[in-house]
Coordinates of C-alpha atoms in Angstrom, one line a residue:
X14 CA -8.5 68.1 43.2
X15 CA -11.1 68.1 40.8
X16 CA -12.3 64.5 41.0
X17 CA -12.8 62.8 37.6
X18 CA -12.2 65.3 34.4
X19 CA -14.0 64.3 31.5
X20 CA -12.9 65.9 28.5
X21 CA -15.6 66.6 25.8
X22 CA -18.9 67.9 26.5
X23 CA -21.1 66.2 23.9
X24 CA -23.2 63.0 24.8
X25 CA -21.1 60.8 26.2
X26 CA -18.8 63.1 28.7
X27 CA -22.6 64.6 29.9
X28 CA -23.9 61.0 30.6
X29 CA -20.9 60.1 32.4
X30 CA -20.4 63.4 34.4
X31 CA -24.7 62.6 35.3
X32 CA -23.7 59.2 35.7
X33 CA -20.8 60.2 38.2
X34 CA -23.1 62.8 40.1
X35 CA -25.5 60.3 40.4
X36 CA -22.8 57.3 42.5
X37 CA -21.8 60.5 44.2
X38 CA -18.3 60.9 42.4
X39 CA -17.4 64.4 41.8
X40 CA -16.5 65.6 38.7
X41 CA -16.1 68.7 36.1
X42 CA -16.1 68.1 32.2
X43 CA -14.4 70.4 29.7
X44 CA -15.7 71.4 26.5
X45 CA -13.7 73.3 23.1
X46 CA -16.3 75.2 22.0
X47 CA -16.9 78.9 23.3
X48 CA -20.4 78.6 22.5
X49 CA -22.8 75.5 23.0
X50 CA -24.8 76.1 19.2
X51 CA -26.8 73.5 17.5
X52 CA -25.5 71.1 15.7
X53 CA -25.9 67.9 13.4
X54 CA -29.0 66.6 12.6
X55 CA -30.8 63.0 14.0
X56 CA -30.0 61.0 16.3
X57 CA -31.9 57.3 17.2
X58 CA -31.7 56.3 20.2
X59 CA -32.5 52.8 20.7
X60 CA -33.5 50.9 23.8
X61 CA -30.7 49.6 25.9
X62 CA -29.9 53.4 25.6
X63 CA -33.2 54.9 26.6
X64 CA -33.2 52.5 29.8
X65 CA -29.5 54.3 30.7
X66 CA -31.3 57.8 30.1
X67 CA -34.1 56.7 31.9
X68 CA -32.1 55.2 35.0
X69 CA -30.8 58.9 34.9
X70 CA -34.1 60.3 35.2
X71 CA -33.8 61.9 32.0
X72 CA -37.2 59.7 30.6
X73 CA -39.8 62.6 30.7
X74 CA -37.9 65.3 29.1
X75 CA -36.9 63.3 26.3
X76 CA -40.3 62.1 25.4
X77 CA -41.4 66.4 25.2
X78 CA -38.5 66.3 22.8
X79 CA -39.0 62.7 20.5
X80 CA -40.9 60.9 18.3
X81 CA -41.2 57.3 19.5
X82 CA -40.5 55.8 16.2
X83 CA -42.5 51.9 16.6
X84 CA -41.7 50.6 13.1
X85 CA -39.0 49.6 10.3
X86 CA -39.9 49.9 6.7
X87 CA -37.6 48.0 3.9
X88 CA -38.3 48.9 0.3
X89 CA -36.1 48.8 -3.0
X90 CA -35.4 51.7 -5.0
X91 CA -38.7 51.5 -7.1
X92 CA -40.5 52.2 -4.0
X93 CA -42.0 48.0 -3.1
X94 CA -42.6 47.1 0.3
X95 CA -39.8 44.5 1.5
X96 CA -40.3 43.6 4.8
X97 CA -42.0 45.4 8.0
X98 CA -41.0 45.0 11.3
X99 CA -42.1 46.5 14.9
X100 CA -39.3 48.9 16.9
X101 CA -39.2 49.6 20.8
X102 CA -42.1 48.9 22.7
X103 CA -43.9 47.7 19.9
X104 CA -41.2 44.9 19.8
X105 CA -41.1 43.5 23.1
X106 CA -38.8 46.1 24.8
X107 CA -39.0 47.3 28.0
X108 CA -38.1 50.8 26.8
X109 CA -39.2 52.7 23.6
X110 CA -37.0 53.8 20.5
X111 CA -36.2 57.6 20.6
X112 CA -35.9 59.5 17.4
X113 CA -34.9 62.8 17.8
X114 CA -32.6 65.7 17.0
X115 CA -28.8 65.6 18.6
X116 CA -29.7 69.2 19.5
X117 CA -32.6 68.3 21.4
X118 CA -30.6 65.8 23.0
X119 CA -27.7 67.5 24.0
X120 CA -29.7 69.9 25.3
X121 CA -31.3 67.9 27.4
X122 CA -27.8 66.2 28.7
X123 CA -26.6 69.4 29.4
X124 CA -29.2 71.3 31.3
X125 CA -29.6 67.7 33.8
X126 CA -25.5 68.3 34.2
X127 CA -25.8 71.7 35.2
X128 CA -28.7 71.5 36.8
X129 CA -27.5 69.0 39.1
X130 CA -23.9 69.6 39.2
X131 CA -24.0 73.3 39.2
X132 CA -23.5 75.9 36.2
X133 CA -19.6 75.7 36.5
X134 CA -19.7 71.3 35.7
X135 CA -18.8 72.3 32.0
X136 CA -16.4 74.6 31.5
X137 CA -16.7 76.1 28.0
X138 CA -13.6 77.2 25.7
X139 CA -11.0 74.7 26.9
X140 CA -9.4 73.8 24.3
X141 CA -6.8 70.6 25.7
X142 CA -3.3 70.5 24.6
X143 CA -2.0 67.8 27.1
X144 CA -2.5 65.4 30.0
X145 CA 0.0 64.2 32.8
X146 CA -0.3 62.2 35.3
X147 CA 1.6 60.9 38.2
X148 CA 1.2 59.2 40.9
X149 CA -1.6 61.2 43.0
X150 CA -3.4 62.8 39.6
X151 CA -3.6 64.2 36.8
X152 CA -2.8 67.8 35.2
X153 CA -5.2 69.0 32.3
X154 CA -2.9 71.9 30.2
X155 CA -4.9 73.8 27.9
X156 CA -4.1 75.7 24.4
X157 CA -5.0 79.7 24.5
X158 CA -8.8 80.5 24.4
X159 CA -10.6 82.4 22.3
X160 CA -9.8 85.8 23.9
X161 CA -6.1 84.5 23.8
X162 CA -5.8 84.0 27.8
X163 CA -4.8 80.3 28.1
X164 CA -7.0 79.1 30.9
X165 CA -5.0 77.8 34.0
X166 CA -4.3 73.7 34.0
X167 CA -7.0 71.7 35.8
X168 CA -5.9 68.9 38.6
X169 CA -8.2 66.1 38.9
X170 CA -7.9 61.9 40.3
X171 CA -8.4 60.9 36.4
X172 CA -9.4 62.3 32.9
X173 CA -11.6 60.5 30.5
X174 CA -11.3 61.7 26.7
X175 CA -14.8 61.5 25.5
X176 CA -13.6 64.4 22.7
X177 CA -14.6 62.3 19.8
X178 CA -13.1 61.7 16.7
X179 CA -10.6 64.2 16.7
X180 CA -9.5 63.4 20.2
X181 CA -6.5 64.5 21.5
X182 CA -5.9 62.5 24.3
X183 CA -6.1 59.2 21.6
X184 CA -3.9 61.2 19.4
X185 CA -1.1 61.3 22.8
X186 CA -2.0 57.9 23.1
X187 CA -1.4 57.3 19.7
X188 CA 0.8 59.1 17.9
X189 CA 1.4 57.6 14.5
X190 CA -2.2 55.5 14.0
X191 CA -2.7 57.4 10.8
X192 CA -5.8 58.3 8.6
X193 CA -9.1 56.7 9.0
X194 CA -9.9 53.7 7.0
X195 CA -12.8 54.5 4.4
X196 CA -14.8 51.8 4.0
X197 CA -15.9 52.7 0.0
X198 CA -19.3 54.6 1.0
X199 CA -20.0 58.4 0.7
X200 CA -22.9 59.6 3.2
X201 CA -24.9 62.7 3.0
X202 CA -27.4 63.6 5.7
X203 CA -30.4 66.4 6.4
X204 CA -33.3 67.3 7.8
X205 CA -36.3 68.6 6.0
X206 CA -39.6 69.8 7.3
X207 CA -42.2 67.7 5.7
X208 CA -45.4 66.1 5.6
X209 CA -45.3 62.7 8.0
X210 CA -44.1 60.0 5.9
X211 CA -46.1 56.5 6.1
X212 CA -47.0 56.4 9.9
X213 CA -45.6 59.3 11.2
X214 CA -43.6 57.0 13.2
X215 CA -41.8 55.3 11.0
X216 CA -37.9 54.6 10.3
X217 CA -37.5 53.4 6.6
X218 CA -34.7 52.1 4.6
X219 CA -35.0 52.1 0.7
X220 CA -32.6 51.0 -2.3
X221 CA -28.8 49.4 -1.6
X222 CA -25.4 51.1 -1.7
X223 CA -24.6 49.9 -4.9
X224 CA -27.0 52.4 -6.5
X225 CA -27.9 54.6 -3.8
X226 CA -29.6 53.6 -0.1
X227 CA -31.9 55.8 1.8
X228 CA -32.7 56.1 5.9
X229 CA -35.7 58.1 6.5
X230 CA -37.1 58.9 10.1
X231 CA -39.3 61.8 12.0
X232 CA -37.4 63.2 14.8
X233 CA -39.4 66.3 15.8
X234 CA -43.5 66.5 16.1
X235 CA -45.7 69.2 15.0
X236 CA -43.1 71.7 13.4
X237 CA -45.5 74.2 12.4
X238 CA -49.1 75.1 11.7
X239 CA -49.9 72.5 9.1
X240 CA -48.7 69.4 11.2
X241 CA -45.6 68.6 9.5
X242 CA -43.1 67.4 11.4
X243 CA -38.5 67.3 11.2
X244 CA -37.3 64.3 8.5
X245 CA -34.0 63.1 9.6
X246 CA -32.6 61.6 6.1
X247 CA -29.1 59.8 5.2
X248 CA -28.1 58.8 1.6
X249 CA -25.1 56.5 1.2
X250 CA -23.7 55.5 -2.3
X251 CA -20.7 53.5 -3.0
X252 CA -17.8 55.7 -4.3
X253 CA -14.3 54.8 -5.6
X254 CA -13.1 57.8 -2.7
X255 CA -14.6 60.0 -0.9
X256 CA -14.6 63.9 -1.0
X257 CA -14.8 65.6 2.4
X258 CA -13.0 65.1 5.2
X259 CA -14.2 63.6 8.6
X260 CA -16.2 66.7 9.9
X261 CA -19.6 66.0 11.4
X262 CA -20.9 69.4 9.9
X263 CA -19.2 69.5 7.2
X264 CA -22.0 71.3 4.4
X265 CA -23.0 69.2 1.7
X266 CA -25.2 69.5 -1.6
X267 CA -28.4 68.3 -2.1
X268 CA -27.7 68.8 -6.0
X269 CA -24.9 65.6 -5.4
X270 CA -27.8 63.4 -3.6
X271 CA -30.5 64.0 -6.3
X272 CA -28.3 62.6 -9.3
X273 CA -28.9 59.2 -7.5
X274 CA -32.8 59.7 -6.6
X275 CA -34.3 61.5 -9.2
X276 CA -36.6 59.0 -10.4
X277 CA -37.4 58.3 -6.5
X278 CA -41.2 59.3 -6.7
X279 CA -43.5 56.9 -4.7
X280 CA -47.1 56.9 -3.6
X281 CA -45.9 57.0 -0.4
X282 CA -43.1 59.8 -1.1
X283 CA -41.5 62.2 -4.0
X284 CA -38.0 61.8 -2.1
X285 CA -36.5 64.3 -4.9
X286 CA -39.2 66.9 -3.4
X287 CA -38.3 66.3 -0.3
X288 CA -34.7 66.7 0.0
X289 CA -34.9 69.9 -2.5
X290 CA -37.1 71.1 1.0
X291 CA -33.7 70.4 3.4
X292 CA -32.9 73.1 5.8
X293 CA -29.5 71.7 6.1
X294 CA -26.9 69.2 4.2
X295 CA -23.8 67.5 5.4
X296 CA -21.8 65.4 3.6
X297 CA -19.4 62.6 5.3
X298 CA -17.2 60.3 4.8
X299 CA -18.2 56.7 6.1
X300 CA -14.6 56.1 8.0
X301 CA -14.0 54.4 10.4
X302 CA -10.7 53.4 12.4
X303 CA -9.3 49.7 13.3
X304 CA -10.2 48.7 16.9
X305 CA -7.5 49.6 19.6
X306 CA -5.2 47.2 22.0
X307 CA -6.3 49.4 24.7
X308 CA -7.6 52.2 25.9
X309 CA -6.5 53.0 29.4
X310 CA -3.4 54.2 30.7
X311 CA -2.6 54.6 34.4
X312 CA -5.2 57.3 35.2
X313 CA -6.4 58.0 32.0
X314 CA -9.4 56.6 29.3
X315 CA -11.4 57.3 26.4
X316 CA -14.9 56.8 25.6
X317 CA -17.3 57.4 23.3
X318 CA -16.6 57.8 19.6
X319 CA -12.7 58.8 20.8
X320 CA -12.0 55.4 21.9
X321 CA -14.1 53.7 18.8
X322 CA -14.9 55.3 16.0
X323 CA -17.3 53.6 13.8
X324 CA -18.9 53.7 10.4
X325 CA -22.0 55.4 11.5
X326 CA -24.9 52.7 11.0
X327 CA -27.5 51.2 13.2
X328 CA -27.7 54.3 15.7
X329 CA -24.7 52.6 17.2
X330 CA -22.6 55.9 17.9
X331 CA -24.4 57.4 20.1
X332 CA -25.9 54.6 22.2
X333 CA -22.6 52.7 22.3
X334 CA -21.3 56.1 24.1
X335 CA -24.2 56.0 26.8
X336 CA -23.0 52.6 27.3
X337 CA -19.5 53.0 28.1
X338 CA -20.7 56.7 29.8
X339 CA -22.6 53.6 32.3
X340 CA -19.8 51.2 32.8
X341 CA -17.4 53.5 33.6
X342 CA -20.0 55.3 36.2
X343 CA -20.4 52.2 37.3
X344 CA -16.6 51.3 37.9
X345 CA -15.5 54.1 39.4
X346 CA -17.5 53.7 42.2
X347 CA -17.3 50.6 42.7
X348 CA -13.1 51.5 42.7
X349 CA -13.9 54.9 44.3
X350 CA -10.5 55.2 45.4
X351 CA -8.0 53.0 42.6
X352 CA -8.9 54.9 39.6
X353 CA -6.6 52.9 37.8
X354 CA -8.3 49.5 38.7
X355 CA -11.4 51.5 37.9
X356 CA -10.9 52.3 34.3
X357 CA -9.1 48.7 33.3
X358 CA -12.1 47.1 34.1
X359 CA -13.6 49.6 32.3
X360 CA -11.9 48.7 29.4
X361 CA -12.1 45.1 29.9
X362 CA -15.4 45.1 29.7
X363 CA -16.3 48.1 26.7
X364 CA -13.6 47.2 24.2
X365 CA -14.7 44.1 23.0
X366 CA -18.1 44.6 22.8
X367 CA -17.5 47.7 20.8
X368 CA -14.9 46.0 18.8
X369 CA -17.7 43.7 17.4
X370 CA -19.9 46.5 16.9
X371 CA -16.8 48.1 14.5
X372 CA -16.3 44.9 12.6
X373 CA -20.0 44.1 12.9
X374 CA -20.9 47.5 11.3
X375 CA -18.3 47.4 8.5
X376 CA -19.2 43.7 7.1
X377 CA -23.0 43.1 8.0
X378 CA -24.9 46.4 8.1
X379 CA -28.1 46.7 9.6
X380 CA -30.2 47.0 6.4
X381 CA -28.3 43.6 4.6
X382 CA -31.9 42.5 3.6
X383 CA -31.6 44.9 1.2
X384 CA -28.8 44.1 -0.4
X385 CA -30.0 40.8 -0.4
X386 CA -33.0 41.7 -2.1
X387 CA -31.1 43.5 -4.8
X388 CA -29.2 40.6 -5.3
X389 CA -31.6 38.6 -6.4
X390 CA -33.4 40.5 -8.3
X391 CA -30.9 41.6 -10.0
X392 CA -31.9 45.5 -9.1
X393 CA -35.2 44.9 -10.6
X394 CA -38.7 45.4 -9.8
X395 CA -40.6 42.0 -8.4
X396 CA -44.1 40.8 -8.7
X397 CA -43.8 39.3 -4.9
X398 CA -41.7 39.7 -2.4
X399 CA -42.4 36.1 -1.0
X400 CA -40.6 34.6 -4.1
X401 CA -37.8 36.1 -3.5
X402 CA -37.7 35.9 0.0
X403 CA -39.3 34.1 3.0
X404 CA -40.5 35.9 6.1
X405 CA -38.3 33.9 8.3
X406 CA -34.9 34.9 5.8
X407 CA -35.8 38.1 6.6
X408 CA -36.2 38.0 10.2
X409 CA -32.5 36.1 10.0
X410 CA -31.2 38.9 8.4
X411 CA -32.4 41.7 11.1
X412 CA -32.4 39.9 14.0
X413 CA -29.1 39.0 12.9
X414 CA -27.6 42.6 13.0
X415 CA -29.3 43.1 16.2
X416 CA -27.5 40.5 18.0
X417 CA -24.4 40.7 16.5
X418 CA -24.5 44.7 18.2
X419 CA -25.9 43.9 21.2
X420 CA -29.2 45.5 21.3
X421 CA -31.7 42.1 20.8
X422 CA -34.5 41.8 23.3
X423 CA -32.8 38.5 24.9
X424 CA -29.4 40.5 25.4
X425 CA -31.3 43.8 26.7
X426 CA -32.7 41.9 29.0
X427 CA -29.6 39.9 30.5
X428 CA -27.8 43.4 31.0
X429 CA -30.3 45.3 32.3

């Protein structure tokens, strides 16, 4: 026997299989790709995550890696200050707000796995086609690799599919659930090297979907010899449909983004400028899928972004991973040996938080001040911010997302 197999190599099977190692509980994960290669482009990770990373002793290598972002920034699209706000430390938290690339974090995820479990803890080029189970296990069958030899089936206590949004073991879960739901919002993202914007350390928010809405954040220091550093960006627009299919790294064009922005030229940033300077576009969908009955059957799970997808706002994918990655840790050994009782309390405990995150995420975004603002104002310029809104309104409106996805000070500190 294996012990657990996790199935999907990205950030939540490596947090799990570290989370595992580290209660003790064997385990090996299995990966698709032939070839680890970076991919996609920022990641936040906020803190109720970084205190998971940094219970795994992951803390130190991260921070080489990250810029500690320490503020928000809210302005409309003619480039006025709405509202400022502290992030991480700076707010009260016990643990600061990571900004980096996935890559960088991946990276760091997967050298602590096989540094700790040993080089053969990921298997590369396993591409699943099936799980069984029976009574004593289950029985991992996989689809030919790349050099055609299909790779003999893996025997392990239980499997977790942490294989994303394309999972398969959701899909033999869940046959007929269909397409994703789009929720009426086209998203580009890149990454441009670039002067730092405002502090350095700063994520800001500009304009509202209607017309166009902005998130721009550092996530790599010091990328060359004239101090610029990696700009994470995301554009969002509202669209009738969209035009790409759900692929993470699917290319997009910077042309598409600009016909939005072009009059975007601040004192603070020519954003046209900047995303003409983009060493890579994607373009996706904002999809998101309705909320399952369960998740766990017999000896098998999912986790991650296989078991929730969600419109991909707030830095919620990533962290809400880690989280289930630590529950489910945390369950199995306390059930080392009833893998079944293990993962439905598991799943008793991780659906329905991340069910309101889903729901949360597709009515109440974390940036509603800004459509707020826009409101009314009527998508004009104003002479103060303070007549159109109070401090306390807007301190409503993001504490408000905040709580509603879990990640306030008051609820960090009651979980941790």
């Amino acid at each position: 026997m294996e012990g657990i197999l996790v199935i999907g190599g990205g950030i939540g099977g490596l947090t799990l299989a570290l989370g595992l190692h580290r209660s003790g509980i064997p385990c090996r994960v299995v990966e698709a790709v032939a070839e680890v290669k970076p991919l996609g482009v920022g990641v936040n990770i906020l803190p109720r995550a970084a205190a998971e990373l940094a219970r795994l002793g992951l803390e130190d290598d991260l921070l080489r890696q990250c810029v500690l972002t320490d503020e928000a920034n809210f302005f409309n699209r003619f480039g006025q200050l709405i509202h400022r706000e502290p992030l991480g430390r700076a707010a009260g938290y016990d643990h600061p707000q990571m900004s980096l690339h996935r890559a960088d974090l991946h990276g760091v995820l997967l050298a602590a796995v096989r540094e700790r479990l040993g080089k053969e803890a990921v298997l590369l080029d396993r591409r699943v086609a099936r799980v069984e189970q029976d009574e004593d296990g289950v029985t991992i069958h996989f689809t030919p690799g790349r050099g055609g030899a299909t790779p003999e089936p893996l025997r392990g206590s239980a499997a977790i599919g942490a294989d994303g949004i394309h999972s398969v073991l959701r899909r033999q879960f869940y046959p007929n659930e269909g397409e994703p739901k789009y929720t009426g919002y086209n998203m580009w993202r890149g990454v441009t090297r670039w002067t730092p914007i405002l502090t350095g350390a700063s994520v800001t928010r500009a304009g509202w979907l209607k017309t166009g809405k902005m998130v721009i954040c550092p996530i790599r220091r010091d990328v060359d010899d004239e101090g610029r550093q990696l700009i994470n960006w995301v554009f969002e627009v509202e669209t009738e449909k969209h035009r790409s299919r759900r692929d993470w790294n699917r290319p997009g064009e910077v042309e598409d983004v600009i016909a939005y922005v072009r009059d975007w030229v601040f004192d603070w940033l020519d954003l046209p400028s900047m995303l003409r300077a983009s060493d890579v576009v994607l373009e996706f969908p904002m999809v998101d899928q309705d909320p399952l009955p369960r998740w766990s059957f017999g000896r098998l799970t999912l986790l991650g972004d296989a078991a929730h997808p969600m419109v991909p706002r707030g830095s919620n994918g990533a962290m809400q991973s880690i989280l289930d990655a630590r529950c489910l840790a945390d369950r199995l050994a306390q059930h080392v040996d009833d893998p079944e009782t293990a993962l439905k309390a598991y799943e008793a405990e991780r659906l329905p938080a991340t069910t309101q995150v889903v729901l949360t995420n597709r009515k109440v975004p974390p940036d509603a001040i800004l459509g707020e603002v826009y409101a009314r104002t009527g998508d004009r310029p104003f002479a103060r911010i303070e007549d159109v809104m109070s401090r306390e309104e807007m301190l409503a409106f993001t504490g408000g997302y905040m709580r509603g996805a879990g990640y306030d000070p008051g609820t960090l500190k009651a979980w941790a």
